[in-house]
Amino acid sequence: MTPDTFAPLALFTFVATISPGGATTLATASGLQFGMARSIPMIFGIAAGMATLAAAAAAGLASLVLASPVLHMVLKIAGTVYLLWLAFVIARSGRPRQKANLGKPISFIGGIGLLWLNPKGWAMTMGAAASFSNLAPNPVSLASLLGLGFGISAIFSLSLWCSAGAAMARLLKSDTQWKILNITLGMLLAASIIPIWVL
């Protein structure tokens, strides 16, 4: 594979992972509440989820999931419940460290779950597998290529969003500002569920 053939895939994965959505909102909120260092496991979890989801899509698993109406509906409901719970937790958050029992950042496993329970993620990676199938001679090679592309792009993109959240944390001065921003991020995360049900 030449750089000319890899460039469109790199651009696609970068745009797909940096555009606003559930994962980017979550990364911003985690940077805001916990800082960059404590958010690293979540970032790598989401990236691993995206990489393995893309590899599974290239290997053909996504088409099986999307072809089964019952399994697809279970995935939609589970993803919706998980994202709504995360949105609720974020919206209720206050200023970091203001309570002794402050929650912990989302774990590596939680980050993986965010992607694997997201039907939009399945559809996006399945589309990528179909669009870039000519870049690899077989499904295993394509799975490796897409997994690597999505994984690297997700680490970079989510780190940018998380850093933006950490930078915003330094600008907020009052409890009211914290509450407004946390409620806004919670609402954005909840709104990211809409495409799951209308697409």
PDB file of C-alpha atoms in Angstrom:
ATOM      1  CA  MET A   1       0.000   0.000   0.000  1.00  0.00           C
ATOM      2  CA  THR A   2       1.316   3.422  -0.958  1.00  0.00           C
ATOM      3  CA  PRO A   3       0.870   6.670   0.989  1.00  0.00           C
ATOM      4  CA  ASP A   4      -1.485   7.855  -1.776  1.00  0.00           C
ATOM      5  CA  THR A   5      -3.868   4.970  -1.158  1.00  0.00           C
ATOM      6  CA  PHE A   6      -3.619   5.200   2.635  1.00  0.00           C
ATOM      7  CA  ALA A   7      -4.262   8.994   2.756  1.00  0.00           C
ATOM      8  CA  PRO A   8      -8.046   8.786   2.072  1.00  0.00           C
ATOM      9  CA  LEU A   9      -8.464   6.205   4.859  1.00  0.00           C
ATOM     10  CA  ALA A  10      -6.422   8.323   7.280  1.00  0.00           C
ATOM     11  CA  LEU A  11      -8.526  11.382   6.427  1.00  0.00           C
ATOM     12  CA  PHE A  12     -11.775   9.433   6.828  1.00  0.00           C
ATOM     13  CA  THR A  13     -10.843   7.990  10.223  1.00  0.00           C
ATOM     14  CA  PHE A  14      -9.629  11.372  11.468  1.00  0.00           C
ATOM     15  CA  VAL A  15     -12.831  13.172  10.438  1.00  0.00           C
ATOM     16  CA  ALA A  16     -14.984  10.339  11.802  1.00  0.00           C
ATOM     17  CA  THR A  17     -13.282  10.394  15.206  1.00  0.00           C
ATOM     18  CA  ILE A  18     -12.858  14.149  15.696  1.00  0.00           C
ATOM     19  CA  SER A  19     -16.379  15.193  14.701  1.00  0.00           C
ATOM     20  CA  PRO A  20     -18.684  15.950  17.662  1.00  0.00           C
ATOM     21  CA  GLY A  21     -20.627  13.040  19.075  1.00  0.00           C
ATOM     22  CA  GLY A  22     -21.015  10.901  22.156  1.00  0.00           C
ATOM     23  CA  ALA A  23     -17.355   9.906  22.507  1.00  0.00           C
ATOM     24  CA  THR A  24     -16.007  13.419  21.960  1.00  0.00           C
ATOM     25  CA  THR A  25     -18.509  14.910  24.422  1.00  0.00           C
ATOM     26  CA  LEU A  26     -17.540  12.287  26.968  1.00  0.00           C
ATOM     27  CA  ALA A  27     -13.831  13.013  26.435  1.00  0.00           C
ATOM     28  CA  THR A  28     -14.430  16.744  26.924  1.00  0.00           C
ATOM     29  CA  ALA A  29     -16.449  16.140  30.100  1.00  0.00           C
ATOM     30  CA  SER A  30     -13.791  13.795  31.474  1.00  0.00           C
ATOM     31  CA  GLY A  31     -11.043  16.346  30.814  1.00  0.00           C
ATOM     32  CA  LEU A  32     -13.164  18.985  32.520  1.00  0.00           C
ATOM     33  CA  GLN A  33     -13.870  16.898  35.628  1.00  0.00           C
ATOM     34  CA  PHE A  34     -10.742  14.763  35.988  1.00  0.00           C
ATOM     35  CA  GLY A  35      -8.000  16.285  33.830  1.00  0.00           C
ATOM     36  CA  MET A  36      -6.027  14.703  31.023  1.00  0.00           C
ATOM     37  CA  ALA A  37      -3.915  12.256  33.046  1.00  0.00           C
ATOM     38  CA  ARG A  38      -6.865  10.598  34.826  1.00  0.00           C
ATOM     39  CA  SER A  39      -8.801  10.392  31.542  1.00  0.00           C
ATOM     40  CA  ILE A  40      -6.141   8.392  29.682  1.00  0.00           C
ATOM     41  CA  PRO A  41      -7.656   4.950  30.444  1.00  0.00           C
ATOM     42  CA  MET A  42     -11.015   6.101  29.080  1.00  0.00           C
ATOM     43  CA  ILE A  43      -9.389   7.571  25.948  1.00  0.00           C
ATOM     44  CA  PHE A  44      -7.505   4.352  25.275  1.00  0.00           C
ATOM     45  CA  GLY A  45     -10.657   2.333  26.014  1.00  0.00           C
ATOM     46  CA  ILE A  46     -12.710   4.296  23.489  1.00  0.00           C
ATOM     47  CA  ALA A  47      -9.860   4.002  20.953  1.00  0.00           C
ATOM     48  CA  ALA A  48      -9.637   0.241  21.555  1.00  0.00           C
ATOM     49  CA  GLY A  49     -13.413   0.001  21.183  1.00  0.00           C
ATOM     50  CA  MET A  50     -13.281   1.890  17.907  1.00  0.00           C
ATOM     51  CA  ALA A  51     -10.336  -0.188  16.626  1.00  0.00           C
ATOM     52  CA  THR A  52     -11.926  -3.537  17.498  1.00  0.00           C
ATOM     53  CA  LEU A  53     -15.312  -2.424  16.183  1.00  0.00           C
ATOM     54  CA  ALA A  54     -13.729  -1.395  12.876  1.00  0.00           C
ATOM     55  CA  ALA A  55     -11.857  -4.708  12.708  1.00  0.00           C
ATOM     56  CA  ALA A  56     -15.076  -6.620  13.441  1.00  0.00           C
ATOM     57  CA  ALA A  57     -16.898  -4.651  10.753  1.00  0.00           C
ATOM     58  CA  ALA A  58     -14.182  -5.451   8.218  1.00  0.00           C
ATOM     59  CA  ALA A  59     -14.363  -9.113   9.194  1.00  0.00           C
ATOM     60  CA  GLY A  60     -18.128  -9.097   8.543  1.00  0.00           C
ATOM     61  CA  LEU A  61     -19.573  -9.097  12.071  1.00  0.00           C
ATOM     62  CA  ALA A  62     -21.273  -5.704  11.687  1.00  0.00           C
ATOM     63  CA  SER A  63     -23.313  -6.889   8.720  1.00  0.00           C
ATOM     64  CA  LEU A  64     -24.611  -9.805  10.815  1.00  0.00           C
ATOM     65  CA  VAL A  65     -25.602  -7.459  13.672  1.00  0.00           C
ATOM     66  CA  LEU A  66     -27.314  -4.971  11.376  1.00  0.00           C
ATOM     67  CA  ALA A  67     -29.085  -7.773   9.486  1.00  0.00           C
ATOM     68  CA  SER A  68     -30.752  -9.083  12.656  1.00  0.00           C
ATOM     69  CA  PRO A  69     -33.631  -6.771  13.647  1.00  0.00           C
ATOM     70  CA  VAL A  70     -33.854  -8.195  17.181  1.00  0.00           C
ATOM     71  CA  LEU A  71     -30.117  -7.971  17.864  1.00  0.00           C
ATOM     72  CA  HIS A  72     -30.009  -4.506  16.327  1.00  0.00           C
ATOM     73  CA  MET A  73     -32.874  -3.328  18.570  1.00  0.00           C
ATOM     74  CA  VAL A  74     -31.208  -4.791  21.687  1.00  0.00           C
ATOM     75  CA  LEU A  75     -28.014  -2.955  20.753  1.00  0.00           C
ATOM     76  CA  LYS A  76     -29.923   0.322  20.264  1.00  0.00           C
ATOM     77  CA  ILE A  77     -31.714   0.038  23.597  1.00  0.00           C
ATOM     78  CA  ALA A  78     -28.565  -0.922  25.521  1.00  0.00           C
ATOM     79  CA  GLY A  79     -26.586   1.897  23.897  1.00  0.00           C
ATOM     80  CA  THR A  80     -29.334   4.416  24.614  1.00  0.00           C
ATOM     81  CA  VAL A  81     -29.606   3.418  28.277  1.00  0.00           C
ATOM     82  CA  TYR A  82     -25.820   3.576  28.735  1.00  0.00           C
ATOM     83  CA  LEU A  83     -25.480   6.987  27.082  1.00  0.00           C
ATOM     84  CA  LEU A  84     -28.444   8.433  28.995  1.00  0.00           C
ATOM     85  CA  TRP A  85     -26.947   7.224  32.275  1.00  0.00           C
ATOM     86  CA  LEU A  86     -23.600   8.859  31.390  1.00  0.00           C
ATOM     87  CA  ALA A  87     -25.388  12.078  30.369  1.00  0.00           C
ATOM     88  CA  PHE A  88     -27.233  12.124  33.717  1.00  0.00           C
ATOM     89  CA  VAL A  89     -23.990  11.612  35.674  1.00  0.00           C
ATOM     90  CA  ILE A  90     -22.248  14.409  33.753  1.00  0.00           C
ATOM     91  CA  ALA A  91     -25.180  16.841  34.101  1.00  0.00           C
ATOM     92  CA  ARG A  92     -25.313  16.286  37.882  1.00  0.00           C
ATOM     93  CA  SER A  93     -21.580  16.851  38.330  1.00  0.00           C
ATOM     94  CA  GLY A  94     -20.403  19.978  40.063  1.00  0.00           C
ATOM     95  CA  ARG A  95     -17.008  21.502  40.554  1.00  0.00           C
ATOM     96  CA  PRO A  96     -14.329  18.758  40.706  1.00  0.00           C
ATOM     97  CA  ARG A  97     -13.199  17.642  44.176  1.00  0.00           C
ATOM     98  CA  GLN A  98     -16.009  19.540  45.877  1.00  0.00           C
ATOM     99  CA  LYS A  99     -17.304  16.290  47.386  1.00  0.00           C
ATOM    100  CA  ALA A 100     -15.298  13.579  49.109  1.00  0.00           C
ATOM    101  CA  ASN A 101     -17.209  10.871  47.273  1.00  0.00           C
ATOM    102  CA  LEU A 102     -16.578  12.301  43.806  1.00  0.00           C
ATOM    103  CA  GLY A 103     -16.945   9.619  41.150  1.00  0.00           C
ATOM    104  CA  LYS A 104     -14.096   8.151  39.191  1.00  0.00           C
ATOM    105  CA  PRO A 105     -13.349   8.649  35.501  1.00  0.00           C
ATOM    106  CA  ILE A 106     -14.771   6.088  33.089  1.00  0.00           C
ATOM    107  CA  SER A 107     -12.508   3.054  32.929  1.00  0.00           C
ATOM    108  CA  PHE A 108     -10.779   1.426  29.968  1.00  0.00           C
ATOM    109  CA  ILE A 109     -13.535  -1.230  29.837  1.00  0.00           C
ATOM    110  CA  GLY A 110     -16.231   1.465  30.063  1.00  0.00           C
ATOM    111  CA  GLY A 111     -14.670   3.212  27.069  1.00  0.00           C
ATOM    112  CA  ILE A 112     -14.766   0.014  25.035  1.00  0.00           C
ATOM    113  CA  GLY A 113     -18.398  -0.522  26.023  1.00  0.00           C
ATOM    114  CA  LEU A 114     -19.323   2.976  24.865  1.00  0.00           C
ATOM    115  CA  LEU A 115     -18.338   2.078  21.313  1.00  0.00           C
ATOM    116  CA  TRP A 116     -19.562  -1.502  21.204  1.00  0.00           C
ATOM    117  CA  LEU A 117     -23.044  -0.445  22.380  1.00  0.00           C
ATOM    118  CA  ASN A 118     -23.319   2.326  19.788  1.00  0.00           C
ATOM    119  CA  PRO A 119     -25.231   1.329  16.618  1.00  0.00           C
ATOM    120  CA  LYS A 120     -23.992   4.512  14.949  1.00  0.00           C
ATOM    121  CA  GLY A 121     -20.446   3.238  15.469  1.00  0.00           C
ATOM    122  CA  TRP A 122     -21.374  -0.098  13.897  1.00  0.00           C
ATOM    123  CA  ALA A 123     -22.889   1.633  10.865  1.00  0.00           C
ATOM    124  CA  MET A 124     -19.902   3.985  10.465  1.00  0.00           C
ATOM    125  CA  THR A 125     -17.287   1.229  10.656  1.00  0.00           C
ATOM    126  CA  MET A 126     -19.333  -1.007   8.357  1.00  0.00           C
ATOM    127  CA  GLY A 127     -19.451   1.837   5.840  1.00  0.00           C
ATOM    128  CA  ALA A 128     -15.697   2.277   6.139  1.00  0.00           C
ATOM    129  CA  ALA A 129     -15.149  -1.457   5.612  1.00  0.00           C
ATOM    130  CA  ALA A 130     -17.244  -1.344   2.429  1.00  0.00           C
ATOM    131  CA  SER A 131     -15.667   1.882   1.151  1.00  0.00           C
ATOM    132  CA  PHE A 132     -12.057   0.860   1.710  1.00  0.00           C
ATOM    133  CA  SER A 133     -12.294  -2.863   0.960  1.00  0.00           C
ATOM    134  CA  ASN A 134     -10.059  -2.419  -2.097  1.00  0.00           C
ATOM    135  CA  LEU A 135      -7.129  -1.329   0.108  1.00  0.00           C
ATOM    136  CA  ALA A 136      -6.490  -4.857   1.374  1.00  0.00           C
ATOM    137  CA  PRO A 137      -6.354  -8.277  -0.308  1.00  0.00           C
ATOM    138  CA  ASN A 138      -8.510 -10.077   2.298  1.00  0.00           C
ATOM    139  CA  PRO A 139     -10.827  -9.409   5.288  1.00  0.00           C
ATOM    140  CA  VAL A 140      -8.092 -10.076   7.871  1.00  0.00           C
ATOM    141  CA  SER A 141      -5.767  -7.502   6.307  1.00  0.00           C
ATOM    142  CA  LEU A 142      -8.623  -5.020   5.999  1.00  0.00           C
ATOM    143  CA  ALA A 143      -9.576  -5.615   9.652  1.00  0.00           C
ATOM    144  CA  SER A 144      -5.991  -4.875  10.722  1.00  0.00           C
ATOM    145  CA  LEU A 145      -5.797  -1.779   8.534  1.00  0.00           C
ATOM    146  CA  LEU A 146      -9.123  -0.293   9.667  1.00  0.00           C
ATOM    147  CA  GLY A 147      -8.476  -1.187  13.302  1.00  0.00           C
ATOM    148  CA  LEU A 148      -5.109   0.559  13.233  1.00  0.00           C
ATOM    149  CA  GLY A 149      -6.467   3.610  11.386  1.00  0.00           C
ATOM    150  CA  PHE A 150      -9.468   4.104  13.672  1.00  0.00           C
ATOM    151  CA  GLY A 151      -7.469   3.355  16.837  1.00  0.00           C
ATOM    152  CA  ILE A 152      -4.712   5.893  16.127  1.00  0.00           C
ATOM    153  CA  SER A 153      -7.163   8.557  14.944  1.00  0.00           C
ATOM    154  CA  ALA A 154      -9.360   8.066  18.021  1.00  0.00           C
ATOM    155  CA  ILE A 155      -6.428   8.447  20.437  1.00  0.00           C
ATOM    156  CA  PHE A 156      -5.371  11.679  18.738  1.00  0.00           C
ATOM    157  CA  SER A 157      -8.878  13.145  18.379  1.00  0.00           C
ATOM    158  CA  LEU A 158     -10.096  12.254  21.872  1.00  0.00           C
ATOM    159  CA  SER A 159      -6.893  13.614  23.391  1.00  0.00           C
ATOM    160  CA  LEU A 160      -7.629  16.949  21.713  1.00  0.00           C
ATOM    161  CA  TRP A 161     -11.207  17.010  23.057  1.00  0.00           C
ATOM    162  CA  CYS A 162     -10.079  15.941  26.519  1.00  0.00           C
ATOM    163  CA  SER A 163      -7.373  18.626  26.537  1.00  0.00           C
ATOM    164  CA  ALA A 164     -10.004  21.196  25.569  1.00  0.00           C
ATOM    165  CA  GLY A 165     -12.077  20.104  28.566  1.00  0.00           C
ATOM    166  CA  ALA A 166      -9.074  20.385  30.874  1.00  0.00           C
ATOM    167  CA  ALA A 167      -8.340  23.875  29.498  1.00  0.00           C
ATOM    168  CA  MET A 168     -11.968  24.941  30.078  1.00  0.00           C
ATOM    169  CA  ALA A 169     -11.698  23.780  33.686  1.00  0.00           C
ATOM    170  CA  ARG A 170      -9.044  26.436  34.300  1.00  0.00           C
ATOM    171  CA  LEU A 171     -11.362  29.166  33.018  1.00  0.00           C
ATOM    172  CA  LEU A 172     -14.376  28.351  35.179  1.00  0.00           C
ATOM    173  CA  LYS A 173     -14.504  30.433  38.351  1.00  0.00           C
ATOM    174  CA  SER A 174     -17.887  29.826  39.968  1.00  0.00           C
ATOM    175  CA  ASP A 175     -20.083  26.880  40.901  1.00  0.00           C
ATOM    176  CA  THR A 176     -22.772  28.266  38.583  1.00  0.00           C
ATOM    177  CA  GLN A 177     -20.394  28.212  35.602  1.00  0.00           C
ATOM    178  CA  TRP A 178     -19.480  24.607  36.387  1.00  0.00           C
ATOM    179  CA  LYS A 179     -23.124  23.609  36.663  1.00  0.00           C
ATOM    180  CA  ILE A 180     -24.095  25.293  33.389  1.00  0.00           C
ATOM    181  CA  LEU A 181     -21.241  23.642  31.488  1.00  0.00           C
ATOM    182  CA  ASN A 182     -21.880  20.205  32.998  1.00  0.00           C
ATOM    183  CA  ILE A 183     -25.602  20.406  32.193  1.00  0.00           C
ATOM    184  CA  THR A 184     -24.758  21.515  28.639  1.00  0.00           C
ATOM    185  CA  LEU A 185     -22.339  18.594  28.153  1.00  0.00           C
ATOM    186  CA  GLY A 186     -24.904  16.185  29.602  1.00  0.00           C
ATOM    187  CA  MET A 187     -27.545  17.480  27.188  1.00  0.00           C
ATOM    188  CA  LEU A 188     -25.145  17.198  24.232  1.00  0.00           C
ATOM    189  CA  LEU A 189     -24.349  13.612  25.164  1.00  0.00           C
ATOM    190  CA  ALA A 190     -28.070  12.830  25.463  1.00  0.00           C
ATOM    191  CA  ALA A 191     -28.685  14.497  22.077  1.00  0.00           C
ATOM    192  CA  SER A 192     -26.050  12.250  20.486  1.00  0.00           C
ATOM    193  CA  ILE A 193     -28.585   9.424  20.918  1.00  0.00           C
ATOM    194  CA  ILE A 194     -30.983  10.948  18.365  1.00  0.00           C
ATOM    195  CA  PRO A 195     -29.117   9.629  15.275  1.00  0.00           C
ATOM    196  CA  ILE A 196     -29.245   6.115  16.745  1.00  0.00           C
ATOM    197  CA  TRP A 197     -33.047   6.180  16.400  1.00  0.00           C
ATOM    198  CA  VAL A 198     -33.548   8.272  13.252  1.00  0.00           C
ATOM    199  CA  LEU A 199     -30.940   6.712  10.955  1.00  0.00           C
TER     200      LEU A 199
END
